[in-house]
mmCIF file of C-alpha atoms in Angstrom:
data_model
loop_
_atom_site.group_PDB
_atom_site.id
_atom_site.type_symbol
_atom_site.label_atom_id
_atom_site.label_comp_id
_atom_site.label_asym_id
_atom_site.label_seq_id
_atom_site.Cartn_x
_atom_site.Cartn_y
_atom_site.Cartn_z
ATOM 1 C CA MET P 1 -14.920 -7.710 7.067
ATOM 2 C CA LYS P 2 -14.368 -4.788 9.289
ATOM 3 C CA HIS P 3 -14.094 -1.335 7.667
ATOM 4 C CA ARG P 4 -12.638 1.980 8.568
ATOM 5 C CA GLN P 5 -12.984 5.450 7.088
ATOM 6 C CA LEU P 6 -10.086 6.697 5.151
ATOM 7 C CA GLY P 7 -9.031 10.029 6.535
ATOM 8 C CA ARG P 8 -11.907 12.544 6.328
ATOM 9 C CA SER P 9 -13.052 11.146 2.984
ATOM 10 C CA GLY P 10 -16.239 9.196 2.445
ATOM 11 C CA LEU P 11 -14.417 6.204 1.585
ATOM 12 C CA SER P 12 -14.975 3.208 3.911
ATOM 13 C CA VAL P 13 -12.270 0.578 3.376
ATOM 14 C CA PRO P 14 -11.493 -2.842 4.659
ATOM 15 C CA ILE P 15 -8.912 -2.900 7.483
ATOM 16 C CA LEU P 16 -6.508 -4.589 5.077
ATOM 17 C CA CYS P 17 -5.616 -3.515 1.561
ATOM 18 C CA PHE P 18 -4.498 -6.000 -1.050
ATOM 19 C CA GLY P 19 -1.115 -4.955 -2.717
ATOM 20 C CA CYS P 20 -1.148 -5.713 -6.501
ATOM 21 C CA ASN P 21 2.494 -5.111 -7.289
ATOM 22 C CA VAL P 22 2.934 -8.865 -7.861
ATOM 23 C CA LEU P 23 0.382 -8.973 -10.703
ATOM 24 C CA GLY P 24 2.130 -9.442 -13.973
ATOM 25 C CA TRP P 25 5.442 -9.697 -12.262
ATOM 26 C CA THR P 26 5.740 -12.834 -10.085
ATOM 27 C CA VAL P 27 2.182 -13.856 -10.888
ATOM 28 C CA ASP P 28 1.082 -14.315 -14.496
ATOM 29 C CA GLU P 29 -2.311 -13.176 -15.762
ATOM 30 C CA ALA P 30 -4.214 -16.359 -15.351
ATOM 31 C CA ALA P 31 -2.913 -16.905 -11.851
ATOM 32 C CA SER P 32 -3.639 -13.177 -11.089
ATOM 33 C CA PHE P 33 -7.352 -13.663 -12.036
ATOM 34 C CA ARG P 34 -7.608 -16.649 -9.605
ATOM 35 C CA LEU P 35 -5.848 -14.691 -6.898
ATOM 36 C CA LEU P 36 -8.043 -11.594 -7.368
ATOM 37 C CA ASP P 37 -11.152 -13.836 -7.325
ATOM 38 C CA LYS P 38 -10.101 -15.241 -3.964
ATOM 39 C CA VAL P 39 -9.242 -11.728 -2.663
ATOM 40 C CA LEU P 40 -12.603 -10.343 -3.560
ATOM 41 C CA ASP P 41 -14.518 -13.384 -2.297
ATOM 42 C CA SER P 42 -12.804 -12.939 0.996
ATOM 43 C CA GLY P 43 -14.204 -9.343 1.399
ATOM 44 C CA LEU P 44 -10.727 -7.660 0.563
ATOM 45 C CA ASN P 45 -12.107 -5.305 -2.110
ATOM 46 C CA PHE P 46 -9.500 -2.556 -1.432
ATOM 47 C CA LEU P 47 -6.818 -2.927 -4.170
ATOM 48 C CA ASP P 48 -3.619 -0.792 -4.315
ATOM 49 C CA THR P 49 -1.509 -0.645 -7.459
ATOM 50 C CA ALA P 50 0.593 2.023 -9.311
ATOM 51 C CA ASP P 51 1.242 2.901 -12.991
ATOM 52 C CA VAL P 52 5.029 1.941 -12.592
ATOM 53 C CA TYR P 53 4.222 -1.652 -11.507
ATOM 54 C CA SER P 54 6.275 -3.601 -12.666
ATOM 55 C CA ARG P 55 8.670 -1.533 -14.717
ATOM 56 C CA TRP P 56 11.646 -2.970 -12.771
ATOM 57 C CA ALA P 57 11.109 -6.395 -14.186
ATOM 58 C CA PRO P 58 13.044 -7.335 -17.362
ATOM 59 C CA GLY P 59 11.081 -6.679 -20.511
ATOM 60 C CA HIS P 60 8.409 -4.620 -18.581
ATOM 61 C CA SER P 61 7.537 -1.059 -19.224
ATOM 62 C CA GLY P 62 5.171 -0.407 -16.385
ATOM 63 C CA GLY P 63 1.405 -0.660 -16.300
ATOM 64 C CA GLU P 64 1.416 -4.392 -16.181
ATOM 65 C CA SER P 65 -0.449 -4.612 -12.810
ATOM 66 C CA GLU P 66 -3.074 -1.981 -13.781
ATOM 67 C CA THR P 67 -3.638 -3.796 -17.112
ATOM 68 C CA ILE P 68 -4.302 -7.147 -15.420
ATOM 69 C CA ILE P 69 -6.685 -5.531 -12.892
ATOM 70 C CA GLY P 70 -8.539 -3.755 -15.685
ATOM 71 C CA ARG P 71 -8.991 -7.085 -17.648
ATOM 72 C CA TRP P 72 -10.078 -8.859 -14.511
ATOM 73 C CA MET P 73 -12.639 -6.332 -13.555
ATOM 74 C CA THR P 74 -13.971 -6.167 -17.123
ATOM 75 C CA ALA P 75 -14.134 -10.034 -17.448
ATOM 76 C CA ARG P 76 -15.921 -10.286 -14.035
ATOM 77 C CA GLY P 77 -18.039 -7.220 -14.348
ATOM 78 C CA ASN P 78 -17.235 -6.204 -10.804
ATOM 79 C CA ARG P 79 -15.906 -2.602 -10.983
ATOM 80 C CA ASP P 80 -18.657 -1.386 -8.691
ATOM 81 C CA ARG P 81 -17.487 -3.704 -5.903
ATOM 82 C CA ILE P 82 -13.869 -2.531 -5.941
ATOM 83 C CA ILE P 83 -12.231 0.348 -4.130
ATOM 84 C CA LEU P 84 -9.389 0.967 -6.566
ATOM 85 C CA ALA P 85 -6.190 2.819 -5.646
ATOM 86 C CA THR P 86 -3.374 3.614 -7.991
ATOM 87 C CA LYS P 87 -0.433 6.092 -8.129
ATOM 88 C CA VAL P 88 1.367 8.620 -10.318
ATOM 89 C CA GLY P 89 4.689 10.313 -10.249
ATOM 90 C CA TRP P 90 7.353 7.522 -10.138
ATOM 91 C CA ASP P 91 9.694 7.385 -13.083
ATOM 92 C CA MET P 92 8.029 5.598 -15.976
ATOM 93 C CA GLY P 93 10.805 6.419 -18.508
ATOM 94 C CA ASP P 94 10.845 8.685 -21.514
ATOM 95 C CA GLY P 95 10.528 11.769 -19.218
ATOM 96 C CA LYS P 96 7.221 10.453 -17.676
ATOM 97 C CA ILE P 97 7.794 11.346 -14.074
ATOM 98 C CA GLY P 98 6.726 13.860 -11.394
ATOM 99 C CA LEU P 99 3.691 15.744 -10.350
ATOM 100 C CA LYS P 100 3.360 18.528 -12.839
ATOM 101 C CA ALA P 101 -0.243 19.283 -13.913
ATOM 102 C CA ASP P 102 0.271 18.440 -17.539
ATOM 103 C CA TYR P 103 1.813 15.126 -16.739
ATOM 104 C CA ILE P 104 -0.811 14.074 -14.178
ATOM 105 C CA ALA P 105 -3.509 14.936 -16.860
ATOM 106 C CA ARG P 106 -1.823 12.535 -19.210
ATOM 107 C CA ALA P 107 -0.892 9.827 -16.702
ATOM 108 C CA VAL P 108 -4.455 9.623 -15.324
ATOM 109 C CA GLU P 109 -5.722 8.890 -18.781
ATOM 110 C CA ASP P 110 -3.200 6.163 -19.295
ATOM 111 C CA SER P 111 -4.143 4.597 -15.908
ATOM 112 C CA LEU P 112 -7.905 4.748 -16.684
ATOM 113 C CA ARG P 113 -7.339 3.086 -20.044
ATOM 114 C CA ARG P 114 -5.240 0.237 -18.629
ATOM 115 C CA LEU P 115 -7.714 -0.142 -15.737
ATOM 116 C CA GLN P 116 -10.653 -0.061 -18.158
ATOM 117 C CA THR P 117 -12.597 2.244 -15.870
ATOM 118 C CA ASP P 118 -13.930 5.814 -15.836
ATOM 119 C CA HIS P 119 -12.720 6.658 -12.293
ATOM 120 C CA ILE P 120 -10.145 5.963 -9.675
ATOM 121 C CA ASP P 121 -11.267 5.847 -6.029
ATOM 122 C CA LEU P 122 -7.900 6.795 -4.565
ATOM 123 C CA TYR P 123 -5.261 8.474 -6.743
ATOM 124 C CA GLN P 124 -1.956 8.917 -4.897
ATOM 125 C CA SER P 125 1.221 10.969 -5.438
ATOM 126 C CA HIS P 126 3.645 8.132 -5.479
ATOM 127 C CA ARG P 127 6.573 10.188 -4.345
ATOM 128 C CA ASP P 128 7.137 13.904 -3.587
ATOM 129 C CA ASP P 129 8.156 16.208 -6.472
ATOM 130 C CA PRO P 130 10.188 19.096 -4.947
ATOM 131 C CA ASN P 131 10.445 20.596 -8.409
ATOM 132 C CA THR P 132 6.694 21.203 -8.703
ATOM 133 C CA PRO P 133 4.750 23.644 -6.665
ATOM 134 C CA GLN P 134 2.304 21.687 -4.372
ATOM 135 C CA GLU P 135 -0.395 24.204 -5.441
ATOM 136 C CA GLU P 136 0.026 23.034 -9.098
ATOM 137 C CA THR P 137 -0.278 19.449 -8.175
ATOM 138 C CA LEU P 138 -3.297 19.891 -5.950
ATOM 139 C CA ALA P 139 -5.007 22.049 -8.614
ATOM 140 C CA ALA P 140 -4.407 19.208 -11.087
ATOM 141 C CA TYR P 141 -6.166 16.823 -8.738
ATOM 142 C CA ASP P 142 -8.941 19.259 -8.217
ATOM 143 C CA LYS P 143 -9.735 19.124 -11.938
ATOM 144 C CA LEU P 144 -9.818 15.399 -11.865
ATOM 145 C CA ILE P 145 -12.098 15.272 -8.925
ATOM 146 C CA LYS P 146 -14.445 17.774 -10.393
ATOM 147 C CA SER P 147 -14.520 15.793 -13.605
ATOM 148 C CA GLY P 148 -15.368 12.638 -11.779
ATOM 149 C CA LYS P 149 -12.181 10.837 -12.817
ATOM 150 C CA VAL P 150 -10.864 10.605 -9.239
ATOM 151 C CA ARG P 151 -12.738 10.437 -5.906
ATOM 152 C CA VAL P 152 -9.968 10.965 -3.323
ATOM 153 C CA ILE P 153 -6.301 11.784 -3.372
ATOM 154 C CA GLY P 154 -3.498 10.439 -1.223
ATOM 155 C CA ALA P 155 0.282 10.708 -0.823
ATOM 156 C CA SER P 156 3.088 8.229 -0.579
ATOM 157 C CA ASN P 157 6.775 8.557 0.396
ATOM 158 C CA PHE P 158 6.334 12.139 1.672
ATOM 159 C CA SER P 159 8.272 13.634 4.538
ATOM 160 C CA ALA P 160 6.273 15.005 7.545
ATOM 161 C CA GLU P 161 7.261 18.654 6.442
ATOM 162 C CA ARG P 162 6.054 18.242 2.908
ATOM 163 C CA LEU P 163 2.893 16.470 3.883
ATOM 164 C CA GLN P 164 2.064 19.164 6.484
ATOM 165 C CA SER P 165 2.740 21.816 3.812
ATOM 166 C CA ALA P 166 0.400 20.231 1.388
ATOM 167 C CA LEU P 167 -2.286 19.964 4.038
ATOM 168 C CA ASP P 168 -1.754 23.577 4.974
ATOM 169 C CA ILE P 169 -2.224 24.674 1.280
ATOM 170 C CA SER P 170 -5.393 22.736 0.968
ATOM 171 C CA ASN P 171 -6.756 24.215 4.110
ATOM 172 C CA LYS P 172 -5.909 27.670 2.944
ATOM 173 C CA THR P 173 -6.954 27.419 -0.630
ATOM 174 C CA GLY P 174 -9.913 24.934 -0.571
ATOM 175 C CA LEU P 175 -8.010 22.563 -2.910
ATOM 176 C CA PRO P 176 -8.567 18.842 -2.238
ATOM 177 C CA ARG P 177 -6.367 17.465 0.581
ATOM 178 C CA TYR P 178 -4.403 14.304 0.886
ATOM 179 C CA GLU P 179 -6.744 12.015 2.719
ATOM 180 C CA SER P 180 -4.217 9.229 3.038
ATOM 181 C CA LEU P 181 -0.459 8.635 3.416
ATOM 182 C CA GLN P 182 1.270 5.476 2.323
ATOM 183 C CA PRO P 183 4.484 5.143 4.325
ATOM 184 C CA GLU P 184 6.803 2.268 4.768
ATOM 185 C CA TYR P 185 5.912 0.800 8.230
ATOM 186 C CA ASN P 186 6.204 -2.593 9.738
ATOM 187 C CA LEU P 187 7.596 -4.315 12.900
ATOM 188 C CA ALA P 188 11.065 -4.366 11.388
ATOM 189 C CA LYS P 189 11.110 -0.797 10.184
ATOM 190 C CA ARG P 190 9.335 1.561 12.468
ATOM 191 C CA SER P 191 11.529 4.840 12.279
ATOM 192 C CA VAL P 192 10.192 6.013 8.892
ATOM 193 C CA TYR P 193 6.640 6.552 10.085
ATOM 194 C CA GLU P 194 6.768 6.772 13.933
ATOM 195 C CA GLY P 195 7.676 10.299 15.037
ATOM 196 C CA ALA P 196 6.981 13.354 13.030
ATOM 197 C CA LEU P 197 5.101 11.700 10.182
ATOM 198 C CA GLN P 198 2.793 9.894 12.620
ATOM 199 C CA ARG P 199 2.160 13.141 14.477
ATOM 200 C CA VAL P 200 1.128 14.958 11.250
ATOM 201 C CA CYS P 201 -1.213 12.056 10.264
ATOM 202 C CA GLU P 202 -2.822 11.960 13.669
ATOM 203 C CA ALA P 203 -3.237 15.769 14.080
ATOM 204 C CA ASN P 204 -4.875 16.148 10.615
ATOM 205 C CA GLU P 205 -6.830 12.913 10.572
ATOM 206 C CA VAL P 206 -4.951 11.515 7.537
ATOM 207 C CA GLY P 207 -5.581 7.769 6.924
ATOM 208 C CA VAL P 208 -2.540 5.639 6.838
ATOM 209 C CA ILE P 209 -2.176 2.536 4.564
ATOM 210 C CA THR P 210 1.260 1.074 5.107
ATOM 211 C CA PHE P 211 3.464 -0.602 2.502
ATOM 212 C CA PHE P 212 6.031 -3.313 3.031
ATOM 213 C CA SER P 213 3.848 -4.317 5.921
ATOM 214 C CA LEU P 214 5.577 -7.720 6.104
ATOM 215 C CA ALA P 215 9.026 -6.267 5.478
ATOM 216 C CA ALA P 216 9.207 -7.955 1.953
ATOM 217 C CA GLY P 217 8.300 -11.372 3.612
ATOM 218 C CA PHE P 218 10.748 -11.282 6.427
ATOM 219 C CA LEU P 219 7.933 -11.087 9.109
ATOM 220 C CA THR P 220 6.438 -14.295 7.699
ATOM 221 C CA GLY P 221 9.231 -16.177 9.409
ATOM 222 C CA LYS P 222 10.339 -18.053 6.233
ATOM 223 C CA TYR P 223 13.750 -16.294 6.303
ATOM 224 C CA ARG P 224 15.829 -17.362 9.180
ATOM 225 C CA SER P 225 19.382 -17.381 7.768
ATOM 226 C CA GLU P 226 21.348 -16.242 4.757
ATOM 227 C CA ALA P 227 20.631 -19.593 3.107
ATOM 228 C CA ASP P 228 16.955 -18.590 2.946
ATOM 229 C CA PHE P 229 17.544 -15.454 0.873
ATOM 230 C CA GLY P 230 17.069 -17.225 -2.439
ATOM 231 C CA LYS P 231 13.424 -18.301 -1.588
ATOM 232 C CA SER P 232 11.968 -15.384 -3.618
ATOM 233 C CA PRO P 233 13.118 -12.420 -5.796
ATOM 234 C CA ARG P 234 11.973 -10.072 -3.118
ATOM 235 C CA GLY P 235 13.968 -11.942 -0.488
ATOM 236 C CA GLN P 236 17.256 -11.591 -2.336
ATOM 237 C CA ARG P 237 16.686 -7.756 -2.546
ATOM 238 C CA ALA P 238 15.333 -6.900 0.798
ATOM 239 C CA ILE P 239 15.878 -9.602 3.555
ATOM 240 C CA PRO P 240 19.621 -8.962 4.182
ATOM 241 C CA GLU P 241 18.530 -5.608 5.692
ATOM 242 C CA TYR P 242 16.630 -7.380 8.421
ATOM 243 C CA MET P 243 18.791 -10.341 9.184
ATOM 244 C CA ASN P 244 20.494 -9.158 12.253
ATOM 245 C CA ALA P 245 20.139 -9.361 16.159
ATOM 246 C CA ARG P 246 17.203 -7.073 16.208
ATOM 247 C CA GLY P 247 15.437 -8.917 13.340
ATOM 248 C CA LEU P 248 15.936 -12.308 15.038
ATOM 249 C CA ARG P 249 14.624 -10.783 18.303
ATOM 250 C CA ILE P 250 11.465 -9.786 16.476
ATOM 251 C CA LEU P 251 11.068 -13.230 14.987
ATOM 252 C CA ALA P 252 11.458 -14.687 18.495
ATOM 253 C CA ALA P 253 8.675 -12.431 19.833
ATOM 254 C CA LEU P 254 6.351 -13.363 16.838
ATOM 255 C CA ASP P 255 7.139 -17.041 17.519
ATOM 256 C CA GLU P 256 6.039 -16.503 21.137
ATOM 257 C CA VAL P 257 2.825 -14.797 20.143
ATOM 258 C CA ALA P 258 2.164 -17.526 17.545
ATOM 259 C CA ARG P 259 2.368 -20.127 20.316
ATOM 260 C CA GLU P 260 -0.131 -18.218 22.390
ATOM 261 C CA THR P 261 -2.584 -17.507 19.613
ATOM 262 C CA GLY P 262 -2.090 -20.390 17.118
ATOM 263 C CA ALA P 263 -1.881 -17.683 14.406
ATOM 264 C CA GLU P 264 0.699 -17.540 11.659
ATOM 265 C CA LEU P 265 3.597 -14.953 12.040
ATOM 266 C CA ALA P 266 2.366 -13.005 8.985
ATOM 267 C CA ALA P 267 -1.126 -12.605 10.529
ATOM 268 C CA ILE P 268 0.369 -11.573 13.821
ATOM 269 C CA ALA P 269 2.609 -8.882 12.193
ATOM 270 C CA LEU P 270 -0.342 -7.498 10.237
ATOM 271 C CA ALA P 271 -2.546 -7.531 13.409
ATOM 272 C CA TRP P 272 0.158 -5.509 15.215
ATOM 273 C CA LEU P 273 -0.161 -2.827 12.461
ATOM 274 C CA MET P 274 -3.986 -2.944 12.698
ATOM 275 C CA ALA P 275 -3.816 -2.471 16.374
ATOM 276 C CA LYS P 276 -1.986 0.904 15.900
ATOM 277 C CA PRO P 277 -4.615 3.636 16.345
ATOM 278 C CA SER P 278 -3.295 5.783 13.417
ATOM 279 C CA VAL P 279 -3.210 2.957 10.896
ATOM 280 C CA THR P 280 -6.278 2.604 8.704
ATOM 281 C CA ALA P 281 -5.256 -0.555 6.759
ATOM 282 C CA PRO P 282 -1.890 -2.185 6.171
ATOM 283 C CA ILE P 283 -1.103 -3.199 2.566
ATOM 284 C CA ALA P 284 -0.173 -6.858 2.041
ATOM 285 C CA SER P 285 0.132 -9.025 -0.936
ATOM 286 C CA ALA P 286 0.016 -12.685 -1.816
ATOM 287 C CA THR P 287 1.092 -14.829 -4.760
ATOM 288 C CA LYS P 288 -1.237 -17.858 -4.195
ATOM 289 C CA PRO P 289 -4.936 -18.014 -3.377
ATOM 290 C CA GLU P 290 -4.197 -20.061 -0.216
ATOM 291 C CA HIS P 291 -2.004 -17.307 1.070
ATOM 292 C CA VAL P 292 -5.048 -14.983 1.086
ATOM 293 C CA ASP P 293 -6.408 -16.993 3.990
ATOM 294 C CA THR P 294 -3.522 -15.695 6.133
ATOM 295 C CA LEU P 295 -4.496 -12.029 5.241
ATOM 296 C CA VAL P 296 -8.040 -12.700 6.125
ATOM 297 C CA ALA P 297 -7.005 -14.376 9.468
ATOM 298 C CA ALA P 298 -5.098 -11.293 10.208
ATOM 299 C CA THR P 299 -8.264 -9.160 10.013
ATOM 300 C CA ARG P 300 -9.919 -11.362 12.579
ATOM 301 C CA LEU P 301 -6.950 -11.548 15.000
ATOM 302 C CA GLU P 302 -7.060 -9.288 17.956
ATOM 303 C CA LEU P 303 -3.817 -9.146 19.939
ATOM 304 C CA SER P 304 -3.951 -8.512 23.639
ATOM 305 C CA ARG P 305 -2.325 -5.362 25.060
ATOM 306 C CA ASP P 306 0.524 -7.564 26.478
ATOM 307 C CA GLN P 307 1.112 -9.115 23.114
ATOM 308 C CA VAL P 308 1.277 -5.745 21.379
ATOM 309 C CA ALA P 309 3.625 -4.541 24.142
ATOM 310 C CA GLN P 310 5.822 -7.542 23.731
ATOM 311 C CA LEU P 311 6.128 -6.902 19.979
ATOM 312 C CA ASP P 312 6.764 -3.188 20.612
ATOM 313 C CA ALA P 313 9.643 -4.114 23.029
ATOM 314 C CA ALA P 314 11.214 -6.628 20.683
ATOM 315 C CA SER P 315 11.133 -4.285 17.763
ATOM 316 C CA ALA P 316 12.123 -1.065 19.653
#
């Protein structure tokens, strides 16, 4: 498995990160264990989750994904093989939200307990908190890093301006800096990241781990018409956004590259992201062990310049 350095940190991570939002939501605990076994056996030891996963599901309160990962790592005794990323800041209910220092101090303990570990490799601000000074948030992370509970920090869902501001504060004060950004970025949605946000990341050597890398499954090619929306819970929520002339043009380009390479559409869409110089590792998920093979195939697929250009043009 190829690795890349995450930002300026000492973390060397696989070129694909496994997204764990499905654990405890669309995949039960027993199936999650089998899935994670296959993921780790395949060399994909970079796992991304969040304290809030999967609060949106009926009867869930958040922490389900972290809890399953913790039970799995304990059962397998493999914590030392895992690069573990989780997040704080999204609304957990009962006033548990944001990036104030006292809340981060409580939330990290909750995550560590659920994950059954004494440290988190990458702890991320899940969303910007404009009501809290960034110095306060970074100082809270500084304490966690010095105590050994967190190794590296990252950000998710930040604007270019706010990310640059945080980086400037870190540079000026010596507080830890965000070594990674987690933006929404894929062939079907490029505007969120490309432009100002990309320039900030490139200029400051911030690692980029993209979420919705397969556009909620649209880029797998299994959604071709409105009749397909019911194929998954995520499909019903997200796919209608992409089912338009541009989306169909992207699928046609993926189909063409698939004919040339023999690869699956999902692997091609992920390889396109990996071919972008500023992207460290796209995040992608799976619900069945056999789907992990597609993720591994993506890490081995090298698209030609012409193929990347073809996909660029179709998704412009």
